[in-house]
mmCIF file of C-alpha atoms and ligand atoms in Angstrom:
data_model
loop_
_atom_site.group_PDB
_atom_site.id
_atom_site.type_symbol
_atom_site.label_atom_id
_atom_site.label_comp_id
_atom_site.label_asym_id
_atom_site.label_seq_id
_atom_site.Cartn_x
_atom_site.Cartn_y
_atom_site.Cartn_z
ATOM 1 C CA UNK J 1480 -25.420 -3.034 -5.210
ATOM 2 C CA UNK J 1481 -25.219 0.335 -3.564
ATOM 3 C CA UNK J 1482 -22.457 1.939 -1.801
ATOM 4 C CA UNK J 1483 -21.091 5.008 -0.324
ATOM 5 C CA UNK J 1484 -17.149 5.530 -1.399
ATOM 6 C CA UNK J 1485 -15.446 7.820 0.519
ATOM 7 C CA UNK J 1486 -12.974 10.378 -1.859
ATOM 8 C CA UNK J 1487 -9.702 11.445 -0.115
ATOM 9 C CA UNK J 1488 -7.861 13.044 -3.075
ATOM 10 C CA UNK J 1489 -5.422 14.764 -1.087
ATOM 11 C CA UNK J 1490 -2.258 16.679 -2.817
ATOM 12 C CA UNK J 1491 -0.394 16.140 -5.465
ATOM 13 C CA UNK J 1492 -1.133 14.112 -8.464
ATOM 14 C CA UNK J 1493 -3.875 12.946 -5.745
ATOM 15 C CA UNK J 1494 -7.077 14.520 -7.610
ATOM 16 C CA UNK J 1495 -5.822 13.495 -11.163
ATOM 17 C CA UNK J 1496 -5.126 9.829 -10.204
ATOM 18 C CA UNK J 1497 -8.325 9.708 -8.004
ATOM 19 C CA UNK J 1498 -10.419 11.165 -10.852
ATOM 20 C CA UNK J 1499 -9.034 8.454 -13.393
ATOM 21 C CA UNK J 1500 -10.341 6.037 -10.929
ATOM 22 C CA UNK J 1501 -13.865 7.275 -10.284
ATOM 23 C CA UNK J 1502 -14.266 7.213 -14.359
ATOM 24 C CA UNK J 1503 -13.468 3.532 -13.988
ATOM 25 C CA UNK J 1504 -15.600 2.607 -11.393
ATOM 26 C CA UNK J 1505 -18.248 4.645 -12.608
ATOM 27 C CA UNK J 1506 -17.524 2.681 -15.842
ATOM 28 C CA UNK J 1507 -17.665 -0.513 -14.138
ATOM 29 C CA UNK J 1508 -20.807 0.361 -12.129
ATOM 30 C CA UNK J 1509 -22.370 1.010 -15.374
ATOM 31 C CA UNK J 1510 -21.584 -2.028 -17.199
ATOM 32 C CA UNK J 1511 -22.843 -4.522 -13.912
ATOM 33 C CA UNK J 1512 -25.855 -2.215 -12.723
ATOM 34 C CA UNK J 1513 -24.272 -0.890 -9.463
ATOM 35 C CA UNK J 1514 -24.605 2.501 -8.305
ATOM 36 C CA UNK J 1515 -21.534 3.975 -6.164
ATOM 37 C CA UNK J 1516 -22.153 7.618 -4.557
ATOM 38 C CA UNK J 1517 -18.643 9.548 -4.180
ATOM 39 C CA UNK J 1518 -18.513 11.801 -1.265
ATOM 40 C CA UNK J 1519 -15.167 13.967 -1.238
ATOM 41 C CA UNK J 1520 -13.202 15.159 1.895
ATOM 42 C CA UNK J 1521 -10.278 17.020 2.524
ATOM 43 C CA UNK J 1522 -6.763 15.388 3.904
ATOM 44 C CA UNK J 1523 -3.320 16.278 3.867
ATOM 45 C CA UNK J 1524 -1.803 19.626 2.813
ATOM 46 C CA UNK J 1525 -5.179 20.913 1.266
ATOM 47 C CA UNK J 1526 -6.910 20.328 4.316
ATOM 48 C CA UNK J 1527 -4.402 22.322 6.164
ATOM 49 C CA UNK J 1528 -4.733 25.161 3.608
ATOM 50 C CA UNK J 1529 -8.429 25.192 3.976
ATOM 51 C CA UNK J 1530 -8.977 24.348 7.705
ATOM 52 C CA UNK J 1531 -5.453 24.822 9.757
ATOM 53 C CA UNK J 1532 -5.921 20.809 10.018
ATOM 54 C CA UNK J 1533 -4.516 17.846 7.969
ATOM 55 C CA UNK J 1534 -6.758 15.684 9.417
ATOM 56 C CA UNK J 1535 -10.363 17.571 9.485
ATOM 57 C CA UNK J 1536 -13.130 16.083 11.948
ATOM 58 C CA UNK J 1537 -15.743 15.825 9.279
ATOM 59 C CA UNK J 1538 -13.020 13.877 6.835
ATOM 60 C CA UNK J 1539 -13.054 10.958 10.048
ATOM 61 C CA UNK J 1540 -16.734 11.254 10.231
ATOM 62 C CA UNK J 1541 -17.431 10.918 6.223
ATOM 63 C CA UNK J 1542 -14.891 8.051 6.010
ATOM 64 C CA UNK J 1543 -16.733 6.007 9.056
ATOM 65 C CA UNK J 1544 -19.784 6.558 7.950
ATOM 66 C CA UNK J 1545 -18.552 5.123 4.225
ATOM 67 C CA UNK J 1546 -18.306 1.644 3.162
ATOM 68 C CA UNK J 1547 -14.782 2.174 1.791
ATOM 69 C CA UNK J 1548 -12.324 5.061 1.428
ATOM 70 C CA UNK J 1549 -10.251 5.810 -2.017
ATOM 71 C CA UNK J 1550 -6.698 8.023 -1.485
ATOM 72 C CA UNK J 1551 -4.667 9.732 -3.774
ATOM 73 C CA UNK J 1552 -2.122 10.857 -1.967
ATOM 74 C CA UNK J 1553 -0.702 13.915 0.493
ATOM 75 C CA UNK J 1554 2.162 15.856 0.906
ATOM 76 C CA UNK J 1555 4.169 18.307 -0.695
ATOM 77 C CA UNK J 1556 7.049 20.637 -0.346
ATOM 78 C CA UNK J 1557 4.641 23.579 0.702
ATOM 79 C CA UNK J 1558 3.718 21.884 4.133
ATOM 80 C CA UNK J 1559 7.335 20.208 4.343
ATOM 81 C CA UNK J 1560 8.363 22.851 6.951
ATOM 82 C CA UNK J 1561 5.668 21.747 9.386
ATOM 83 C CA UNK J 1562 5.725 20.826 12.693
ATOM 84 C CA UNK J 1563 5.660 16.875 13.226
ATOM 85 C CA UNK J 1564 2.140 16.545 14.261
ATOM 86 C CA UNK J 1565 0.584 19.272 11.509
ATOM 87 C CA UNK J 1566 2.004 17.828 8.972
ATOM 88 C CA UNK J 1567 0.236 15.985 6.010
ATOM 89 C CA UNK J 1568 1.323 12.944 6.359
ATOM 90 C CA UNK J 1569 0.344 12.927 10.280
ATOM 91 C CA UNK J 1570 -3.114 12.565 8.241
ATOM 92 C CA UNK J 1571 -2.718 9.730 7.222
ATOM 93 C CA UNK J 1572 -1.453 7.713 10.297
ATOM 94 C CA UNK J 1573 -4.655 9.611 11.927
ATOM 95 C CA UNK J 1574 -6.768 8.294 9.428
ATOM 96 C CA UNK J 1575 -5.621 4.801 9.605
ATOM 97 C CA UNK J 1576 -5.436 4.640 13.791
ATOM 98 C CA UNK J 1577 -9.526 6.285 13.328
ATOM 99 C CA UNK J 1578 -10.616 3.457 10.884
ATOM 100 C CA UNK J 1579 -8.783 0.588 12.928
ATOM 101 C CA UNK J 1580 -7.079 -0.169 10.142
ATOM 102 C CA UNK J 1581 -3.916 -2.412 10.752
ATOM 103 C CA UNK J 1582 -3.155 -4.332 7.677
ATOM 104 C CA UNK J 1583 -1.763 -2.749 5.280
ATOM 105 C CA UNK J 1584 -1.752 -4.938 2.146
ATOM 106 C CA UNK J 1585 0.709 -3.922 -0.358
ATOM 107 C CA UNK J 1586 1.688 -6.135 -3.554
ATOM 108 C CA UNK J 1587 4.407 -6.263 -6.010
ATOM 109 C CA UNK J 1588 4.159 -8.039 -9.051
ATOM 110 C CA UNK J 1589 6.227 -7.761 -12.011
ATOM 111 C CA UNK J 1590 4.340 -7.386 -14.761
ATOM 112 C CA UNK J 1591 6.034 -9.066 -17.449
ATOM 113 C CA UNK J 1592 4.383 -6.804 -20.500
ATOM 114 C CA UNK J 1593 7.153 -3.994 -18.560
ATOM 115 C CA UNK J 1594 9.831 -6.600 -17.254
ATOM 116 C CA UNK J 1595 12.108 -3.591 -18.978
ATOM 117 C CA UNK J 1596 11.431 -0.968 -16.601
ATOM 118 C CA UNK J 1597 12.641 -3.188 -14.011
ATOM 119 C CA UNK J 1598 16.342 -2.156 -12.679
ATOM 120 C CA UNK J 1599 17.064 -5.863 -11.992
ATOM 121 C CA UNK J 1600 19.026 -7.905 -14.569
ATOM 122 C CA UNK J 1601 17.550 -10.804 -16.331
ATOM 123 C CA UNK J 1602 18.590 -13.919 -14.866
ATOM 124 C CA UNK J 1603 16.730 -12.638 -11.307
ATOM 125 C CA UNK J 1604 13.635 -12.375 -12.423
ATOM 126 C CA UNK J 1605 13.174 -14.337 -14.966
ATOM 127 C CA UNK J 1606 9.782 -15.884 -15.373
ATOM 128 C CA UNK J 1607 8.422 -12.754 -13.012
ATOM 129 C CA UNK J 1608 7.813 -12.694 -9.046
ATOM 130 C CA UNK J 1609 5.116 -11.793 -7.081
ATOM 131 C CA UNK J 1610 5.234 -10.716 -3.743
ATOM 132 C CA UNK J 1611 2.860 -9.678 -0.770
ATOM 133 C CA UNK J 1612 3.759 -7.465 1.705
ATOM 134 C CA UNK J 1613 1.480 -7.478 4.826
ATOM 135 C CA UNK J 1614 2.579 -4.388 6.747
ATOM 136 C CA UNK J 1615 1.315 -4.117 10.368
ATOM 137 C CA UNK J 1616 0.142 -0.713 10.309
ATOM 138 C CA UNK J 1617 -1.411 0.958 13.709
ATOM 139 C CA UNK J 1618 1.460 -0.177 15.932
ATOM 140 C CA UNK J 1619 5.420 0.065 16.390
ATOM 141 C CA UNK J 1620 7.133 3.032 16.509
ATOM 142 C CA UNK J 1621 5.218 4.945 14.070
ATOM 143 C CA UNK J 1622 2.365 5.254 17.065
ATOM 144 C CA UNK J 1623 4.958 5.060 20.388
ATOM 145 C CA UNK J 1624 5.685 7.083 22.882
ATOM 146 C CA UNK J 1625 7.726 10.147 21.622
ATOM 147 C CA UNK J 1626 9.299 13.544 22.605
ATOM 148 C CA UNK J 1627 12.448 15.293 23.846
ATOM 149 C CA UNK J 1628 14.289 14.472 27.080
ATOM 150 C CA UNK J 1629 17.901 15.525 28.564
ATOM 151 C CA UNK J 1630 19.975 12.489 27.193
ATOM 152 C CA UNK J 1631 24.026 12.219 27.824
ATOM 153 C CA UNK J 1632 24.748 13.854 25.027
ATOM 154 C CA UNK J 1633 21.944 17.093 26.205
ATOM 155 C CA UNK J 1634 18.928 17.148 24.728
ATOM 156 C CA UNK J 1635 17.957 14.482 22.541
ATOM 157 C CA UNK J 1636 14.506 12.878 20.878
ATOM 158 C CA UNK J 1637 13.514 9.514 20.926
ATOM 159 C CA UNK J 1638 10.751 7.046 19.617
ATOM 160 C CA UNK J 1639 9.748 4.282 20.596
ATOM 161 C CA UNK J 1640 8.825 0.971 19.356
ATOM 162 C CA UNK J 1641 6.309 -1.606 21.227
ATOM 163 C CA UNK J 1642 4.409 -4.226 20.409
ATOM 164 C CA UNK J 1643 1.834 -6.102 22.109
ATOM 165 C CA UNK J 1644 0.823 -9.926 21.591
ATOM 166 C CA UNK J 1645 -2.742 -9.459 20.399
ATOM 167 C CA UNK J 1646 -1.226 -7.203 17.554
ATOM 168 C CA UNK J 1647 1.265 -9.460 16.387
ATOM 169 C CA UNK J 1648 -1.319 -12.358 16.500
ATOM 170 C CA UNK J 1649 -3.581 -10.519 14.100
ATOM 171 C CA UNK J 1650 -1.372 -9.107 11.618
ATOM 172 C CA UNK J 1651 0.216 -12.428 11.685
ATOM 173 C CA UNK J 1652 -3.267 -14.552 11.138
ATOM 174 C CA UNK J 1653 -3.769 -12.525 8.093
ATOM 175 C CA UNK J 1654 -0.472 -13.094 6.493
ATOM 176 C CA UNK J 1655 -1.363 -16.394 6.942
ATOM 177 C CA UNK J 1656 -4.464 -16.684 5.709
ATOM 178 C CA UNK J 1657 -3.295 -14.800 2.692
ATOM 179 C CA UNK J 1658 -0.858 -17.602 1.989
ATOM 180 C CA UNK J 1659 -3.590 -19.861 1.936
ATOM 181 C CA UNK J 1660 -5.027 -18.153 -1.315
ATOM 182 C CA UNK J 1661 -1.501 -17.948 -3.106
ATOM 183 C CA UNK J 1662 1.638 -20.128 -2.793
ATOM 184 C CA UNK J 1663 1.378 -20.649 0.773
ATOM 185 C CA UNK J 1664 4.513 -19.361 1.654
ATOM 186 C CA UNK J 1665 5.417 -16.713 5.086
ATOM 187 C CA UNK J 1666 8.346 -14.787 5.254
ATOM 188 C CA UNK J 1667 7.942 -12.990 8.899
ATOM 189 C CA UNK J 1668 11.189 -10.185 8.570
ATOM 190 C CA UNK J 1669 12.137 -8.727 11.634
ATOM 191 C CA UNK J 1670 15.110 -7.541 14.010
ATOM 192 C CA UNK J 1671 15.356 -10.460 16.634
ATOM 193 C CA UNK J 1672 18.881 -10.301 16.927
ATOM 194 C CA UNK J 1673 18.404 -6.846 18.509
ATOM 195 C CA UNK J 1674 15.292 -5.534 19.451
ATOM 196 C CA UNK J 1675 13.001 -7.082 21.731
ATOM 197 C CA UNK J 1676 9.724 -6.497 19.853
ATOM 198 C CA UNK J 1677 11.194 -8.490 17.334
ATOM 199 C CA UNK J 1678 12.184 -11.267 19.575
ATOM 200 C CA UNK J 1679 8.267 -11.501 20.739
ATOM 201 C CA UNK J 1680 7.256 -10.831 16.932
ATOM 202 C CA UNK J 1681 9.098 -14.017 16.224
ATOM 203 C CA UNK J 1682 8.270 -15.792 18.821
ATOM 204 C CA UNK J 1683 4.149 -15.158 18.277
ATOM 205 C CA UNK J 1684 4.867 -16.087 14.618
ATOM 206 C CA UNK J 1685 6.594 -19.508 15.419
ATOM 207 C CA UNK J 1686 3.695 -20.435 17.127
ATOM 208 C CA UNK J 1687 0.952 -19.125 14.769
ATOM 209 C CA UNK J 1688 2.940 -21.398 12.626
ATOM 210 C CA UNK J 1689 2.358 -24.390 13.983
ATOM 211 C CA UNK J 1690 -1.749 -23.354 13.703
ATOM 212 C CA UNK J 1691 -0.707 -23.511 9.702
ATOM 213 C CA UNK J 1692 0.788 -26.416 8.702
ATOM 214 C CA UNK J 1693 0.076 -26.126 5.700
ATOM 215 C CA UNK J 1694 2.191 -22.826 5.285
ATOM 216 C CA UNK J 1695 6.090 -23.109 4.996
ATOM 217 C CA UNK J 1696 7.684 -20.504 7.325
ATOM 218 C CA UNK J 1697 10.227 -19.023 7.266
ATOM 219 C CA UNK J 1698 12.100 -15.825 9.237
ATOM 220 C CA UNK J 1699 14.157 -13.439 7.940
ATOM 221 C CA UNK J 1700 16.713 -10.186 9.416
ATOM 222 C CA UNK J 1701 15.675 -7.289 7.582
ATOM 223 C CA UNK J 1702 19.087 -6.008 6.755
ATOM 224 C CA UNK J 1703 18.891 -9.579 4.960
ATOM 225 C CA UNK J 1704 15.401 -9.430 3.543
ATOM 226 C CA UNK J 1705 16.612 -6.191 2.252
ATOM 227 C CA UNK J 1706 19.444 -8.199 0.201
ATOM 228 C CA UNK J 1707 17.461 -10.920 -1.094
ATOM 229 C CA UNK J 1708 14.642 -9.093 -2.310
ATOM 230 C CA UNK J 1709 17.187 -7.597 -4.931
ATOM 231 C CA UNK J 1710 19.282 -10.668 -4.679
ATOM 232 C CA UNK J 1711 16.068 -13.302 -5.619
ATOM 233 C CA UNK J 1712 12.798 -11.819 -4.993
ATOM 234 C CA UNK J 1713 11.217 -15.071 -6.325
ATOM 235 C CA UNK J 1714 11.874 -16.802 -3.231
ATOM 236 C CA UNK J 1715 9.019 -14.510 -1.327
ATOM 237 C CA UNK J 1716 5.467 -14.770 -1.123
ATOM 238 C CA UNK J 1717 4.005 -13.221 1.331
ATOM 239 C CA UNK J 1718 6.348 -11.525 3.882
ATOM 240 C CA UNK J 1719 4.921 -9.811 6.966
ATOM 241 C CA UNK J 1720 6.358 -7.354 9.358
ATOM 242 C CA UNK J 1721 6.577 -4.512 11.400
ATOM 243 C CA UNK J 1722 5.530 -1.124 10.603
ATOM 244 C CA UNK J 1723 8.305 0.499 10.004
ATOM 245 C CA UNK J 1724 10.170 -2.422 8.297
ATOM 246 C CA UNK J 1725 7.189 -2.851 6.211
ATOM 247 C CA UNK J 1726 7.343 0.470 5.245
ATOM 248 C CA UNK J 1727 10.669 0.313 4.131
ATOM 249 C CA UNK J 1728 10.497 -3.251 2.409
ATOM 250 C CA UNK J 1729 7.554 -2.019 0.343
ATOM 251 C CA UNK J 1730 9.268 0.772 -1.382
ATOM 252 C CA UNK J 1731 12.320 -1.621 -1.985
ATOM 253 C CA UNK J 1732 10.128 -3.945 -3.315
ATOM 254 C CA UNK J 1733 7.483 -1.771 -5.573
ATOM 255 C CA UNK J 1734 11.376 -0.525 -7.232
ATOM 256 C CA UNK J 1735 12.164 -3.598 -8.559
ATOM 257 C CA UNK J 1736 8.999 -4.060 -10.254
ATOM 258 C CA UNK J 1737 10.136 -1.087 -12.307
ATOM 259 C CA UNK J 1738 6.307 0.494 -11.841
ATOM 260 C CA UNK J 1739 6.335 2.248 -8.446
ATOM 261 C CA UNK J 1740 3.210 4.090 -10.793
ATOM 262 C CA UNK J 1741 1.554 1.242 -10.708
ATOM 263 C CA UNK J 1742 0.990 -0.499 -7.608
ATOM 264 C CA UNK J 1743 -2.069 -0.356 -5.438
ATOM 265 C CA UNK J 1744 -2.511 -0.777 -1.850
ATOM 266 C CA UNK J 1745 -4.920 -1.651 0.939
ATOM 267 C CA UNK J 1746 -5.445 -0.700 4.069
ATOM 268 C CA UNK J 1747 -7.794 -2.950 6.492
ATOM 269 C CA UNK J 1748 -9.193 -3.616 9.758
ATOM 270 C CA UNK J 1749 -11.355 -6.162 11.045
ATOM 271 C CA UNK J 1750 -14.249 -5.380 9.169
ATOM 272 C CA UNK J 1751 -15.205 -4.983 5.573
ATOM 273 C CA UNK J 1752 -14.291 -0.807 5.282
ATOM 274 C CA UNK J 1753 -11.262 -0.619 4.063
ATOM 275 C CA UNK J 1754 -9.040 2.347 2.751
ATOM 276 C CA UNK J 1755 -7.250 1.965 -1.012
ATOM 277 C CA UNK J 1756 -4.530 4.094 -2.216
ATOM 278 C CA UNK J 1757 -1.448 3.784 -4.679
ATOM 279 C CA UNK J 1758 1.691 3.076 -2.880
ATOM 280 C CA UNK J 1759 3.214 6.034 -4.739
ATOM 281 C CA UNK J 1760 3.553 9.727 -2.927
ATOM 282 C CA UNK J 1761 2.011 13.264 -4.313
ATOM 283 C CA UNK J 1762 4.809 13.383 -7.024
ATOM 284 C CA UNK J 1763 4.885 17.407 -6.219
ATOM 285 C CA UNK J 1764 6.913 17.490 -9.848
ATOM 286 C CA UNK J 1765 4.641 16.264 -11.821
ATOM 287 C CA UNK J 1766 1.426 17.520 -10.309
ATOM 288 C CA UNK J 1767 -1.321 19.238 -12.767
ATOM 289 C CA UNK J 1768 0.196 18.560 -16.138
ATOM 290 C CA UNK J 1769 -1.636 15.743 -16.229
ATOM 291 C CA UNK J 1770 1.873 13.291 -16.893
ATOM 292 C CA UNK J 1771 0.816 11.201 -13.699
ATOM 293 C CA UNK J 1772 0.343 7.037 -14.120
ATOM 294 C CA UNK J 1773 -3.388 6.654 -12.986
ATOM 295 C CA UNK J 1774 -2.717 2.986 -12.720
ATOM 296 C CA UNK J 1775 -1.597 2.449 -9.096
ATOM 297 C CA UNK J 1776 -4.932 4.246 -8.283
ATOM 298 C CA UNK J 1777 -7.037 2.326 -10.944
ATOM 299 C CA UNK J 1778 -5.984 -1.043 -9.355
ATOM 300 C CA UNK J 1779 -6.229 0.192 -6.219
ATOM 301 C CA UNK J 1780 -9.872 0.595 -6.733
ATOM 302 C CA UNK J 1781 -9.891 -2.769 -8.066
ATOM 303 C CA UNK J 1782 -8.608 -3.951 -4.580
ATOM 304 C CA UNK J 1783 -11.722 -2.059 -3.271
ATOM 305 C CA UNK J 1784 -14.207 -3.094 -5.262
ATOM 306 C CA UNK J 1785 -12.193 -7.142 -3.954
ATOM 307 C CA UNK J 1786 -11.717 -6.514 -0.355
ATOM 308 C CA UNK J 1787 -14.551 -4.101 0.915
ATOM 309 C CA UNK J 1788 -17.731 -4.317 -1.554
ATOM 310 C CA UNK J 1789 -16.892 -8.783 -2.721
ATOM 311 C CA UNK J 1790 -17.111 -7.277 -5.981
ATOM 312 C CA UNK J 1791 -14.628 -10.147 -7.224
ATOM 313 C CA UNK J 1792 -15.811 -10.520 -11.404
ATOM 314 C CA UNK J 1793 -16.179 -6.791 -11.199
ATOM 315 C CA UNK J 1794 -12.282 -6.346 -9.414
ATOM 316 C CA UNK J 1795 -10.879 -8.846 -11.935
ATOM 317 C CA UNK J 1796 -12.432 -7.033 -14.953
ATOM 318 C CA UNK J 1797 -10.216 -3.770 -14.268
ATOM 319 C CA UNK J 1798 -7.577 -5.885 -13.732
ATOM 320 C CA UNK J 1799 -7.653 -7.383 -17.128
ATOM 321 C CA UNK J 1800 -8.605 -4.491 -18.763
ATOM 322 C CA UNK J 1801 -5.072 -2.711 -17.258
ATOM 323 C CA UNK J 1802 -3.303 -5.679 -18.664
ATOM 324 C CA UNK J 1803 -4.970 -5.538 -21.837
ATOM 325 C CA UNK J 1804 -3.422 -1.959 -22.240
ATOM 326 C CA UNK J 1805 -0.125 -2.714 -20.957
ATOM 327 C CA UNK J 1806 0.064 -5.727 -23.495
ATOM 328 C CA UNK J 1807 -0.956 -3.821 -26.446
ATOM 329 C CA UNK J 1808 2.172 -1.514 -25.587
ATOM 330 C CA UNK J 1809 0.562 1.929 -23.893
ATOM 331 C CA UNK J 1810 2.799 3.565 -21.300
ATOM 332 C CA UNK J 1811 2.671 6.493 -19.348
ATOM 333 C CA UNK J 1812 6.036 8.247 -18.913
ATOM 334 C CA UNK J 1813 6.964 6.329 -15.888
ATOM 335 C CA UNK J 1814 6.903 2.941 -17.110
ATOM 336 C CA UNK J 1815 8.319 3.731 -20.749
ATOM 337 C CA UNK J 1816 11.644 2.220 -19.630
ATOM 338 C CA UNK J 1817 14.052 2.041 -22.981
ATOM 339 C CA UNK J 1818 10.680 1.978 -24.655
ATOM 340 C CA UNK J 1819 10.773 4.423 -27.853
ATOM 341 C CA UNK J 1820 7.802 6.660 -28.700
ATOM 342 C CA UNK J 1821 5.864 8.993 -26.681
ATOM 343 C CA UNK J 1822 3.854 8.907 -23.606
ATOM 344 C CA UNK J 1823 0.581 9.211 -23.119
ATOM 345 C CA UNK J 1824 -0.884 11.667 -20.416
ATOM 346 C CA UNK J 1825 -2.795 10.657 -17.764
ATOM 347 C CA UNK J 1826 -6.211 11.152 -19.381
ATOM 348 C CA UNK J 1827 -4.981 9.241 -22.548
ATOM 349 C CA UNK J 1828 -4.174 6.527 -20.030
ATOM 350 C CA UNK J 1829 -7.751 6.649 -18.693
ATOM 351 C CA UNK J 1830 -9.193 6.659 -21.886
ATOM 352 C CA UNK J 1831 -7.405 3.238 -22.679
ATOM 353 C CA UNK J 1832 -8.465 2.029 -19.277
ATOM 354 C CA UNK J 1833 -12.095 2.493 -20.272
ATOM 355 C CA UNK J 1834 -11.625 1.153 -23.706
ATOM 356 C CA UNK J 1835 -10.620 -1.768 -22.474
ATOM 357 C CA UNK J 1836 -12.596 -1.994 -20.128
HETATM 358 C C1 IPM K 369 3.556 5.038 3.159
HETATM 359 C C2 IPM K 369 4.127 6.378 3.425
HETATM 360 C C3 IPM K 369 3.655 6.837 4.790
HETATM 361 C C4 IPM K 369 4.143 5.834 5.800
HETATM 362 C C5 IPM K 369 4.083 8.255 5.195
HETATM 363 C C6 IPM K 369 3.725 9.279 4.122
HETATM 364 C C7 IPM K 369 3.533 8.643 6.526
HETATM 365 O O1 IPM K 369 5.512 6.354 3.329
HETATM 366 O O2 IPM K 369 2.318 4.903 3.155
HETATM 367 O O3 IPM K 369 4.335 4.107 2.943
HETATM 368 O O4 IPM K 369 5.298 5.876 6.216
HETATM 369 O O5 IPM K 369 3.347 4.972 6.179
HETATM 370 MG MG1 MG K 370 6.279 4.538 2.587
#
């Protein structure tokens, strides 16, 4: 097959991740007769240094008129002074409200070839986990109303969080759905006890459960889900929320997987185009001395090649080939853990990648 793959490297470790992935898929393409054309375009901090704008008109353009769109990452402590809505990272909410894309699939397995870069003892994750986090990602209070207003206390800023029915009914069919395919369990995590939106989040999920009897439910606080994804993470599945709680869940729960390096993401809508990136940030620190994990990125174009081109066999093969390497002991220097030995660099990484592949 053909297709058009939009490049967002971004800041950061963004290029050197990105350009790991592009040798895989070009790999990949190679070894199944597929030809994938890369077309780059500027977001985040770059963009900003090259055209005042994180979010440049022809970067929407190229990505809509792409079948899929591979991220690095943005941001960086050279734009961090910014105001709110020139900022990097305003890129990438514009990005995702432009593309439509409101799922925001973001997994955390443990791998058990690096259950000792994991934080959490033994006895909890024993015999691995592996959760899904389905993070509603256009809505809440990451796209409400917002701004400055005389308060009681003076001036004060506020944000606000709404939710409609329609957009809990969709993110909700496709946690769901993605049940179906795995253990067929939904953890919907929200604030009901407080907050309003929550109280019609949970009331739109009770009754797309009943469409899904096959699914056990379940609902869960989030100062609680925050607790027992540390406490027992094997007891989740698939957990959807909010925005903002999903945003916050998925960092917990990429932590305790010990590999925040190595876990992809991806972002969809209700079409096929969909937009991949690592869950990790920019990693300003470690940018351009080639130390970065090119794994979250590598997998992430695995979800790609899965979600947006049905390039299953092809998806699984990159897969296997990053547990191949994993198994036969290569780490880059975030997921050495108490490992003894040195790193390998990014490239060396790649190179393994490819071997294996
Ligand atoms: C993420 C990031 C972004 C978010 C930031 C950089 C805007 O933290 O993708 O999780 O909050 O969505
Ligand atoms: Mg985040």
């Amino acid at each position: 097959m053909k297709a058009e793959i939009a490049l967002l490297k971004g800041d950061g470790i963004g290029p050197e991740i990105v350009d790991s992935t592009v040798a895989v898929l070009e790999k990949t393409a190679q070894i199944y007769g597929h030809e994938f054309v890369f077309k780059p375009y500027l977001i985040g901090g770059c963009a900003i240094d090259a055209t005042g704008q994180p979010l440049p008109e022809e970067t929407v353009n190229g990505c809509l008129a792409s079948d899929c769109v591979l991220l690095g990452a943005v941001g960086g402590p050279k734009w961090d002074g910014l105001a709110g809505d020139k900022r990097p990272e305003k890129a990438l909410l514009g990005i995702r409200a432009a593309l439509g894309l409101y799922t925001n699939l973001r997994p955390a397995k443990l791998y058990p070839a690096l259950r000792a870069a994991s934080p959490l003892k033994d006895e909890i994750v024993e015999g691995g986990f592996d959760i899904m986090i389905v993070r509603e990602l256009t809505g809440g209070i990451y796209f409400g109303e917002r701004g400055f207003r005389e308060g009681r206390y003076g001036r004060e800023a506020f944000d606000t969080e709404a939710y409609s029915v329609t957009e809990i009914e969709r993110i909700g069919r496709v946690a769901f759905n993605t049940a179906m395919k795995r253990s067929r369990r939904v953890c919907s995590v929200d604030k009901a006890n407080v907050l309003e939106t929550s109280r019609l989040w949970r009331q739109t999920m009770h009754r797309l459960a009943e469409e899904f009897p096959d699914v056990a439910y379940t609902d869960m606080f989030v100062d609680n889900a925050a607790m027992q994804l540390v406490r027992d993470p094997r007891q989740f599945d698939v957990i959807v929320t909010s925005n903002m709680f999903g945003d916050i869940l998925s960092d917990e729960a990429s932590q305790i997987t010990g590999s925040i390096g190595m876990l992809p993401s991806a972002s969809l809508g209700d079409g096929t185009r969909g937009m991949y990136e690592p869950i990790h940030g920019s990693a300003p620190d470690i940018a351009g001395q080639n130390k970065a994990d090119p794994i979250a990125a590598v997998l992430s174009g695995a979800m790609m090649l899965r979600y947006s081109l049905g390039l299953a066999e092809e998806a699984d093969r990159i897969e296997r080939a990053v547990d191949d390497v994993l198994n036969a002991g290569f780490r880059t220097a975030d997921i050495m853990g108490s490992k003894q030995g040195s790193p390998l660099t990014c490239t060396e990484m790649t190179e393994r990648i490819l071997e294996a592949l």
